PDB file of C-alpha atoms in Angstrom:
ATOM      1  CA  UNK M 268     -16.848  15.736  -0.191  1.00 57.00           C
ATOM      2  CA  UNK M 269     -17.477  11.979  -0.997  1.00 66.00           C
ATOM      3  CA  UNK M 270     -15.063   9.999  -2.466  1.00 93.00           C
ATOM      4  CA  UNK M 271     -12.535   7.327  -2.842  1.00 96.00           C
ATOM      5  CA  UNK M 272      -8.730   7.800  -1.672  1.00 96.00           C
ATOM      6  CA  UNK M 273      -6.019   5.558  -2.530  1.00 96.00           C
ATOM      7  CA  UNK M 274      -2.629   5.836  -0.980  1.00 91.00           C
ATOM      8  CA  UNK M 275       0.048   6.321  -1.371  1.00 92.00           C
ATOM      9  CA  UNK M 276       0.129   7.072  -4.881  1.00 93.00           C
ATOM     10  CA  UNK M 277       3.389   5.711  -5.598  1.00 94.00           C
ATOM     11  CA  UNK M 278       4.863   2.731  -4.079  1.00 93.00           C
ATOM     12  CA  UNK M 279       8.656   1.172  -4.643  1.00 91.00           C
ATOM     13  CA  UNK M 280       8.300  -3.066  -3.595  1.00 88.00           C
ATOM     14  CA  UNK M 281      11.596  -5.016  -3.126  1.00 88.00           C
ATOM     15  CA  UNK M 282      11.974  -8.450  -4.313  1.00 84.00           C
ATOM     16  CA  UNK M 283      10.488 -11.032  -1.601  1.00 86.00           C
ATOM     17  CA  UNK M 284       8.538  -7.826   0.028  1.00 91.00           C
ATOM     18  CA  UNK M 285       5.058  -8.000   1.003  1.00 94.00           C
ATOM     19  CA  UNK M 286       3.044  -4.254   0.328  1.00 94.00           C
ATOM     20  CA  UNK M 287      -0.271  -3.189   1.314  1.00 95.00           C
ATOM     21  CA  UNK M 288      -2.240  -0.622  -0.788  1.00 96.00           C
ATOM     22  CA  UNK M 289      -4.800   1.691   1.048  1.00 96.00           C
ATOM     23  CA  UNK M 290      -8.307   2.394  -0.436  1.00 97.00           C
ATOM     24  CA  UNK M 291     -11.001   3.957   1.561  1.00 97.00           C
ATOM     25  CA  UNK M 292     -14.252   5.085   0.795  1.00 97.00           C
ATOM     26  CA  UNK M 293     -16.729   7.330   2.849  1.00 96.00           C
ATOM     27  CA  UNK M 294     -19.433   6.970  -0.217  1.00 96.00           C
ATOM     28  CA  UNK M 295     -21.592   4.527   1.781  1.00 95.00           C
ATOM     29  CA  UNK M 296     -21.288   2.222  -0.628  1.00 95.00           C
ATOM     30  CA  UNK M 297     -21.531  -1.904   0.525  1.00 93.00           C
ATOM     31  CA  UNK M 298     -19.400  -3.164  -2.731  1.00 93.00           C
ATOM     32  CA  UNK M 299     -16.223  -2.724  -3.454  1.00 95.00           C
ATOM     33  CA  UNK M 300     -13.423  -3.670  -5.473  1.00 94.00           C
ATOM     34  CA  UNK M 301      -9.360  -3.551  -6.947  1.00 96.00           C
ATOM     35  CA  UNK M 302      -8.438  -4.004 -10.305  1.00 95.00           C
ATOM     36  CA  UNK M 303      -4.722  -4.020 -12.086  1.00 96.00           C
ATOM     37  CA  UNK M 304      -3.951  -2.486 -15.049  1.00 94.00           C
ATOM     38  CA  UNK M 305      -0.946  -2.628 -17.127  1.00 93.00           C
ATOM     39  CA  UNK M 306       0.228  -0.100 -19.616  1.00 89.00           C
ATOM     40  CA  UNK M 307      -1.808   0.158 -22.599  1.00 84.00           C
ATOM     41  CA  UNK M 308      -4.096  -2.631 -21.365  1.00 86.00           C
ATOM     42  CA  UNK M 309      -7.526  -2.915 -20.216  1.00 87.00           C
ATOM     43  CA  UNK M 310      -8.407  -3.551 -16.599  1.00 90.00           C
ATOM     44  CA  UNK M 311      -8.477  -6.907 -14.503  1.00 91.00           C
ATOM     45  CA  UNK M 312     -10.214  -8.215 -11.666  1.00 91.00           C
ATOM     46  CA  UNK M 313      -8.159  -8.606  -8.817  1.00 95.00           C
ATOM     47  CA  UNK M 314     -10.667  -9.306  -5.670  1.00 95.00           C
ATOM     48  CA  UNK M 315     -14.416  -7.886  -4.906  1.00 93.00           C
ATOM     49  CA  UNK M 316     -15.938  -7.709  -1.643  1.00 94.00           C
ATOM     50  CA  UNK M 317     -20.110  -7.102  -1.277  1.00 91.00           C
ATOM     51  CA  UNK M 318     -20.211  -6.619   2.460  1.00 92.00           C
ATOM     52  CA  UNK M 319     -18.006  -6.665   4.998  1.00 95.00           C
ATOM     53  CA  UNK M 320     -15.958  -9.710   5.852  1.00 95.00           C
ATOM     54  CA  UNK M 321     -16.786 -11.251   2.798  1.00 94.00           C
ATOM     55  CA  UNK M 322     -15.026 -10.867  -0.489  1.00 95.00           C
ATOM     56  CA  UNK M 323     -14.664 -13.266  -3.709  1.00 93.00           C
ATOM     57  CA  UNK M 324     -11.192 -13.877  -6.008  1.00 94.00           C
ATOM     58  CA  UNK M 325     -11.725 -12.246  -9.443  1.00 92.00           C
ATOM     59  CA  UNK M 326      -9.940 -13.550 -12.013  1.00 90.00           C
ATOM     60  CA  UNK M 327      -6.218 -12.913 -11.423  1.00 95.00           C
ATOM     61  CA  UNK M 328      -6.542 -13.058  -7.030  1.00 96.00           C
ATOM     62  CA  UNK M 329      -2.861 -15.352  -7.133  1.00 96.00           C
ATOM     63  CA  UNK M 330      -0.184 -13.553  -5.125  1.00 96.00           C
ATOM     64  CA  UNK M 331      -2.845 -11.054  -3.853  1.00 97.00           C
ATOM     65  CA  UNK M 332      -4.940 -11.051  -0.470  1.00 97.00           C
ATOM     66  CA  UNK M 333      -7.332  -8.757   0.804  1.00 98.00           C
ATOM     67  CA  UNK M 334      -9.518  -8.094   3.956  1.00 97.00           C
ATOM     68  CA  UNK M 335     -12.499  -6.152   4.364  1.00 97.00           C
ATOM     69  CA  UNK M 336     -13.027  -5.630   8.320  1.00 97.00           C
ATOM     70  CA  UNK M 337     -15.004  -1.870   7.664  1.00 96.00           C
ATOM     71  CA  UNK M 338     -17.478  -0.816   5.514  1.00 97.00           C
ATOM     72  CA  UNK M 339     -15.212   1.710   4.395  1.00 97.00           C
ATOM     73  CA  UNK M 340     -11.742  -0.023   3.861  1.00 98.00           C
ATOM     74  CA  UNK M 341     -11.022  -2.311   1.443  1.00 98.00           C
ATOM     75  CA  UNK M 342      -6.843  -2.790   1.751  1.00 98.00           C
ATOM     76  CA  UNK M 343      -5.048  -4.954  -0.760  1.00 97.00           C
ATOM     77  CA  UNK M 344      -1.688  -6.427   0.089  1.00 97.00           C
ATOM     78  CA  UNK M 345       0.533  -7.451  -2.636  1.00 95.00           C
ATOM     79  CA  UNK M 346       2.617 -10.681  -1.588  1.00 94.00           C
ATOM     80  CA  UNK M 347       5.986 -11.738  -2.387  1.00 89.00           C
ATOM     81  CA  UNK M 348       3.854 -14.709  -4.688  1.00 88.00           C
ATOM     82  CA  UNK M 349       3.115 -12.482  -7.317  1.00 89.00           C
ATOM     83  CA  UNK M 350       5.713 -12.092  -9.396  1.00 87.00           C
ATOM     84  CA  UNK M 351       4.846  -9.778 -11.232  1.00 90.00           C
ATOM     85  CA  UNK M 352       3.630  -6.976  -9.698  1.00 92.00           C
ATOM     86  CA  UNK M 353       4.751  -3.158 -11.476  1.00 94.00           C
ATOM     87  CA  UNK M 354       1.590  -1.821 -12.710  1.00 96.00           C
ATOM     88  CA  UNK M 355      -0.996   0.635 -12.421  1.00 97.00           C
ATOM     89  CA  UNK M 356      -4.019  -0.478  -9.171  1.00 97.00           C
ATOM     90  CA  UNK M 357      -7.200   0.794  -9.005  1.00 97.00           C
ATOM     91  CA  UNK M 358     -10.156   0.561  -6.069  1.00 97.00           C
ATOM     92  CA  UNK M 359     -13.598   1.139  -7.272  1.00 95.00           C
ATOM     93  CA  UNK M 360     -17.039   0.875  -5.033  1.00 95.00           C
ATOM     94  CA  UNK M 361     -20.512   1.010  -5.893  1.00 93.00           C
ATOM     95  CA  UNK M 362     -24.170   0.219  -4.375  1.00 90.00           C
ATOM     96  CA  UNK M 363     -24.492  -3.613  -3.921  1.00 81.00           C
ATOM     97  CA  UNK M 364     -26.029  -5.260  -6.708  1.00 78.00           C
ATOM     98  CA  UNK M 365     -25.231  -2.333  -8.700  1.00 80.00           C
ATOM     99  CA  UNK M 366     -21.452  -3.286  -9.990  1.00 80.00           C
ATOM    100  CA  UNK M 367     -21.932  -2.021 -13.097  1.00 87.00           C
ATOM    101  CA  UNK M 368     -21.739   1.633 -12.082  1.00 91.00           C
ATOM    102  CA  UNK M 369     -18.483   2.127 -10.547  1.00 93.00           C
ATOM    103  CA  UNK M 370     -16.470   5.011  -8.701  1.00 95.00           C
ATOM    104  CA  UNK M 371     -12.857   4.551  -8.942  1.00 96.00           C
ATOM    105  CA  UNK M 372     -10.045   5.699  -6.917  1.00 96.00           C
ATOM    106  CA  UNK M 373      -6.753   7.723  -8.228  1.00 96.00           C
ATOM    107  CA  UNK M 374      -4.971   4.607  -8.183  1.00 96.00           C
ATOM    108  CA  UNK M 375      -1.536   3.740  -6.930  1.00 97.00           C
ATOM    109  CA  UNK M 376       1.576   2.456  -9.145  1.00 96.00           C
ATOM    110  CA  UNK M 377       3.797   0.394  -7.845  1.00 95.00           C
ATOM    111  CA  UNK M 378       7.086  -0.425  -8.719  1.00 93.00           C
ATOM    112  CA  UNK M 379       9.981  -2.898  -8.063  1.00 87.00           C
ATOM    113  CA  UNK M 380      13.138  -2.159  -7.099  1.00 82.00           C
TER     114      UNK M 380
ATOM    115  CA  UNK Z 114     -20.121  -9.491 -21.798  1.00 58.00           C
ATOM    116  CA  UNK Z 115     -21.145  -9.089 -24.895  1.00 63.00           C
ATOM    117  CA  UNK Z 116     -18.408  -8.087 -27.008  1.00 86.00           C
ATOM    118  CA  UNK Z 117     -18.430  -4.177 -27.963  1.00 92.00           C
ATOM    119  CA  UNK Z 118     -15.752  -2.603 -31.024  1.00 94.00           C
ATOM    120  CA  UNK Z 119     -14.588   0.484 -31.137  1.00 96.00           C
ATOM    121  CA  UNK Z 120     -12.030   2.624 -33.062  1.00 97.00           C
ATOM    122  CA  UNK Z 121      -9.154   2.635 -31.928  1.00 95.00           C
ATOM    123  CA  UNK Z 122      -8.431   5.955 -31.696  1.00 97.00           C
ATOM    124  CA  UNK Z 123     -10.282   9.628 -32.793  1.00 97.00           C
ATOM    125  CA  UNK Z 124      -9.294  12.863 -32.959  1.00 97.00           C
ATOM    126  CA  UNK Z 125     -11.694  16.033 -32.627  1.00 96.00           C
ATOM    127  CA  UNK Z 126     -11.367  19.860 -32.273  1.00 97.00           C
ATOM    128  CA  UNK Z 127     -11.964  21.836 -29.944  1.00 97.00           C
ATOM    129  CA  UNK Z 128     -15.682  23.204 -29.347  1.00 97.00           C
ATOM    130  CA  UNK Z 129     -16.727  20.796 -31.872  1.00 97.00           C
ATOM    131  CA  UNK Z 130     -18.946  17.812 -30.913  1.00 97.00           C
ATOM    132  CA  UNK Z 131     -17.025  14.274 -30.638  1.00 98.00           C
ATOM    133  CA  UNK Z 132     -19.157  11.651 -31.592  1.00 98.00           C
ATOM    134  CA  UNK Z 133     -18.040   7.832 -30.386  1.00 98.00           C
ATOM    135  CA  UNK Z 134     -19.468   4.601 -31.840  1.00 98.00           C
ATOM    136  CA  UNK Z 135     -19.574   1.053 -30.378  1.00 97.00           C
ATOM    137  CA  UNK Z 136     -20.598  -1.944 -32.005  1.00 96.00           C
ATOM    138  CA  UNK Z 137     -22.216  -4.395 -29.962  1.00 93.00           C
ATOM    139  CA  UNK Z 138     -24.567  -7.174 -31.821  1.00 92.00           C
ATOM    140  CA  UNK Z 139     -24.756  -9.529 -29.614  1.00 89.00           C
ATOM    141  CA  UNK Z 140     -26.061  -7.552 -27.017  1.00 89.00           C
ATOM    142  CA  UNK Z 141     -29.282  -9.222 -25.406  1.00 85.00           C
ATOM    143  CA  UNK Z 142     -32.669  -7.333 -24.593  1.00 81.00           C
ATOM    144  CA  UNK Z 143     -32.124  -6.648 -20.848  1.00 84.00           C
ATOM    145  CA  UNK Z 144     -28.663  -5.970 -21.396  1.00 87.00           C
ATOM    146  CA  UNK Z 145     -27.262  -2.073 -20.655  1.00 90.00           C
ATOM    147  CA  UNK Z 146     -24.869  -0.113 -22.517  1.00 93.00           C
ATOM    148  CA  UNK Z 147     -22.130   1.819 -20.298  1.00 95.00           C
ATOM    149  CA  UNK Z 148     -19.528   3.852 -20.939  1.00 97.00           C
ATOM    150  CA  UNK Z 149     -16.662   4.896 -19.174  1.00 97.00           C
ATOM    151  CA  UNK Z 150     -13.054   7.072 -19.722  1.00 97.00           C
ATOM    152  CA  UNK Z 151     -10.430   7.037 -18.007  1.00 96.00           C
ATOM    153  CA  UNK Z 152      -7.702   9.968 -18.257  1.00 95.00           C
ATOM    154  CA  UNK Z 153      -4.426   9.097 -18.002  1.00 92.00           C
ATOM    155  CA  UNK Z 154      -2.843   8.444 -15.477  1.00 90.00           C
ATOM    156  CA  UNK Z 155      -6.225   8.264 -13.812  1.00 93.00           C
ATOM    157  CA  UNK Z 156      -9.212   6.291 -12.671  1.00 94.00           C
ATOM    158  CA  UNK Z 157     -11.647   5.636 -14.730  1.00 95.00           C
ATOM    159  CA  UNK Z 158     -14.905   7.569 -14.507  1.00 96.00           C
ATOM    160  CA  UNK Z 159     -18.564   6.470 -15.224  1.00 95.00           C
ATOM    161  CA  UNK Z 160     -20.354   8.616 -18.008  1.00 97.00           C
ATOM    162  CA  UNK Z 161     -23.619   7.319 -18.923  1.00 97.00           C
ATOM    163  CA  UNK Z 162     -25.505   4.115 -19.449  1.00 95.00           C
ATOM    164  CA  UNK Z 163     -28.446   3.172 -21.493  1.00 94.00           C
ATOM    165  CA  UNK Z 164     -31.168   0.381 -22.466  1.00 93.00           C
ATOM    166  CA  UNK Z 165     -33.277   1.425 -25.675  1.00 91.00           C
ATOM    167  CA  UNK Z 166     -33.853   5.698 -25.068  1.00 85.00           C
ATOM    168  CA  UNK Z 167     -31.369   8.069 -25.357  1.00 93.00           C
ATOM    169  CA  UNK Z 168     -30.072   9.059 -22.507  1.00 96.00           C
ATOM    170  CA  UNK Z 169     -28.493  12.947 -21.383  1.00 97.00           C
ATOM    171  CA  UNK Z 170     -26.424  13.971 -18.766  1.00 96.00           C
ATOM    172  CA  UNK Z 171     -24.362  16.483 -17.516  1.00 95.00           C
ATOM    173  CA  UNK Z 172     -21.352  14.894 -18.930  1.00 95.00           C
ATOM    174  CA  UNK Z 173     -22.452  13.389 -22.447  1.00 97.00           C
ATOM    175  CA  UNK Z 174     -25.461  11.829 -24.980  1.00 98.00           C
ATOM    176  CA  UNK Z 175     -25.815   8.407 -25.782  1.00 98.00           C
ATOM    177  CA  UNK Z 176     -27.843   7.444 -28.625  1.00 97.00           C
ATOM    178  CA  UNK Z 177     -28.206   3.989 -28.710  1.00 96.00           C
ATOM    179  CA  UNK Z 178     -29.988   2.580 -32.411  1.00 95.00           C
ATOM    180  CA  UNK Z 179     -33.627   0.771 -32.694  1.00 93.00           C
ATOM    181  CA  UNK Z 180     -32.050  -2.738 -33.348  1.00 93.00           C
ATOM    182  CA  UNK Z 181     -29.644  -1.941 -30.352  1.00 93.00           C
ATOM    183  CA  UNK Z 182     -26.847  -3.238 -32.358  1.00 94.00           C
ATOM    184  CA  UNK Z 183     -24.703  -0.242 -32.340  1.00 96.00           C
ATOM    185  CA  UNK Z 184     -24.511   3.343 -29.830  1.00 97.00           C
ATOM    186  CA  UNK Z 185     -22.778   6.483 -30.034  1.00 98.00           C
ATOM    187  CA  UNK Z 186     -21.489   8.658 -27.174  1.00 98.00           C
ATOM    188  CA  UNK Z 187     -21.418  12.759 -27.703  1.00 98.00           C
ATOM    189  CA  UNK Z 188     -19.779  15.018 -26.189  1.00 97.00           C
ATOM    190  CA  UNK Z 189     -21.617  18.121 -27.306  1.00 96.00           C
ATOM    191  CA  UNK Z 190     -18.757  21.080 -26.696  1.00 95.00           C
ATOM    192  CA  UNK Z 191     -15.351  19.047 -26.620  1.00 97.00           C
ATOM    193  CA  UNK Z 192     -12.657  20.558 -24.769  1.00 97.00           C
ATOM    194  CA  UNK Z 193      -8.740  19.696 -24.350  1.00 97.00           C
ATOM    195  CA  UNK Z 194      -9.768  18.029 -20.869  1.00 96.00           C
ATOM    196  CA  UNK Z 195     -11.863  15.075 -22.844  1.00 97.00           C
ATOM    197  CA  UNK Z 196      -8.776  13.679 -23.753  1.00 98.00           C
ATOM    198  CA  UNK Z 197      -8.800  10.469 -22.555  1.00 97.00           C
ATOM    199  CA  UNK Z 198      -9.652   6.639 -23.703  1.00 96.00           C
ATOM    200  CA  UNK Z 199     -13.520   5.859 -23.678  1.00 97.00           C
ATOM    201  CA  UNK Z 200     -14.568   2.288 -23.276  1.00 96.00           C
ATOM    202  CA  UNK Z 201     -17.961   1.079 -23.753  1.00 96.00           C
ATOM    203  CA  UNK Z 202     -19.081  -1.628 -22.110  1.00 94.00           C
ATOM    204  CA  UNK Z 203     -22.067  -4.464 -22.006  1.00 90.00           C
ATOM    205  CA  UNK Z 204     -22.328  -5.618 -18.918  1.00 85.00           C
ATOM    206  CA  UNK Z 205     -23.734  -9.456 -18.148  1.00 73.00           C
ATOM    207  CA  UNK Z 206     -24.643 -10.330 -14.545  1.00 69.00           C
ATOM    208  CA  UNK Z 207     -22.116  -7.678 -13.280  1.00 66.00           C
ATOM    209  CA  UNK Z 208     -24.678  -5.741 -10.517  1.00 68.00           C
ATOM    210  CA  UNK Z 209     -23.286  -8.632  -8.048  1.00 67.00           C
ATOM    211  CA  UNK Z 210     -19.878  -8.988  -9.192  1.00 68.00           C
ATOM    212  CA  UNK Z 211     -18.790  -5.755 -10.526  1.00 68.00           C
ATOM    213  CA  UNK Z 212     -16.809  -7.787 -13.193  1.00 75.00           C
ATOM    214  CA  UNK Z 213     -16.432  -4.701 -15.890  1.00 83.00           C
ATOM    215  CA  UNK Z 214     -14.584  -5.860 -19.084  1.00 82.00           C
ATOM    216  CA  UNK Z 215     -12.723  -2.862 -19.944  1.00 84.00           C
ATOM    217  CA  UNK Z 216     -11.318  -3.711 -23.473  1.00 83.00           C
ATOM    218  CA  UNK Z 217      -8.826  -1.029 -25.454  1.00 86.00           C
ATOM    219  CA  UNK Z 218     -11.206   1.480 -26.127  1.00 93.00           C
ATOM    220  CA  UNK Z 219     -10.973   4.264 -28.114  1.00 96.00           C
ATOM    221  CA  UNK Z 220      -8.532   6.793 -27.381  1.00 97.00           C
ATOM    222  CA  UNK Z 221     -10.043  10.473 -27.984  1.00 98.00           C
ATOM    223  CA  UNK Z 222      -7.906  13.362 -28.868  1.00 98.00           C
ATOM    224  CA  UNK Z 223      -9.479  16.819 -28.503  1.00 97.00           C
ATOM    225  CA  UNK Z 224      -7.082  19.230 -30.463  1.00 97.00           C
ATOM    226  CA  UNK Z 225      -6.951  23.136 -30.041  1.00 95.00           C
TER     227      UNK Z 225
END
């Protein structure tokens, strides 16, 4: 059953902590991609990654960092830098060159203590 | 992107077919028409996309007008598990990117 997991799905950060959210894919897809929503807002552009061990900053990468060593995993870390990180993350994928069809994980919230 | 309005919210009943514009006149002649919803609490899901035909799947209708200034999205048979906010999008140079421009949306209510 192809898909895309994101764990865990909720996730408590104290001040000055560094977390790392999980997002695979077994899709096959080259592209993928993490976005952060906050409540009753649209989505944002955290990082995108074509192929592996390459990725690009979207438009709000600061206090984020991300590494794509598999095809399959895509993890984003949340560092102590942003300071502002409770809300809602979501990892998409989708065929290279074809971003604008995307399949989106559950999504994880995250929280601070 | 070219910039797409919606309502802000709708409300429909149950069985009956929900019908949900977008405005988008500035869209350009190569440019697609997507939509998307997202349930809450949850990801958001692809639905259809279009260029100048309508377009039918599984999940919904889009009938996009001859000046391509304005689309609608049906859902033929809504039921209470539509309920969700529906964003339609106009994607520009996003196949390499995947920069999506999810704005508010419109927030569906399917009633019983």
């Amino acid at each position: 059953d192809g898909g895309i997991t994101q764990s865990p799905k909720y996730l408590f950060r104290k001040e000055g902590q560094n977390v790392t959210l999980s997002c695979e894919q077994n899709l096959n897809h080259d592209a993928m991609y993490w976005y952060r929503q906050d409540p009753g807002q649209g989505l944002r552009l955290i990082y995108y990654s074509q192929i592996v061990n390459d990725f690009q900053k979207g438009d709000i990468a600061e206090g984020y960092s991300v590494s794509r060593e598999k095809k399959e995993s895509f993890p984003l870390t949340v560092t102590s830098a942003q300071k502002n990180p409770t809300a809602f993350y979501l990892c998409a994928s989708s065929v290279q060159g074809r971003g604008e069809t995307q399949y989106f994980g559950p999504g994880t919230r995250l929280l601070v203590l | 992107d070219a910039k797409t309005t919606q309502p802000t919210s709708m409300d429909c009943a149950e069985g009956r077919a929900a019908n949900l514009p977008c405005n988008h006149s500035t869209i350009s002649g190569n440019e697609y028409v997507y939509w998307y919803r997202q349930i809450h609490s949850q990801g958001p899901q692809y639905i259809i996309h279009g260029l100048k035909n309508n377009e039918t799947n599984e999940m919904a209708s889009l009938i996009i007008t001859e000046d391509r200034k304005s689309s609608t999205l049906i859902l033929p048979h809504a039921t209470l598990r539509d309920t969700a906010v529906y964003y339609c999008i106009v994607p520009h140079g996003s196949g390499n990117t995947g920069k999506l421009i999810f704005g508010q949306g419109t927030t569906l209510q399917v009633k019983p």
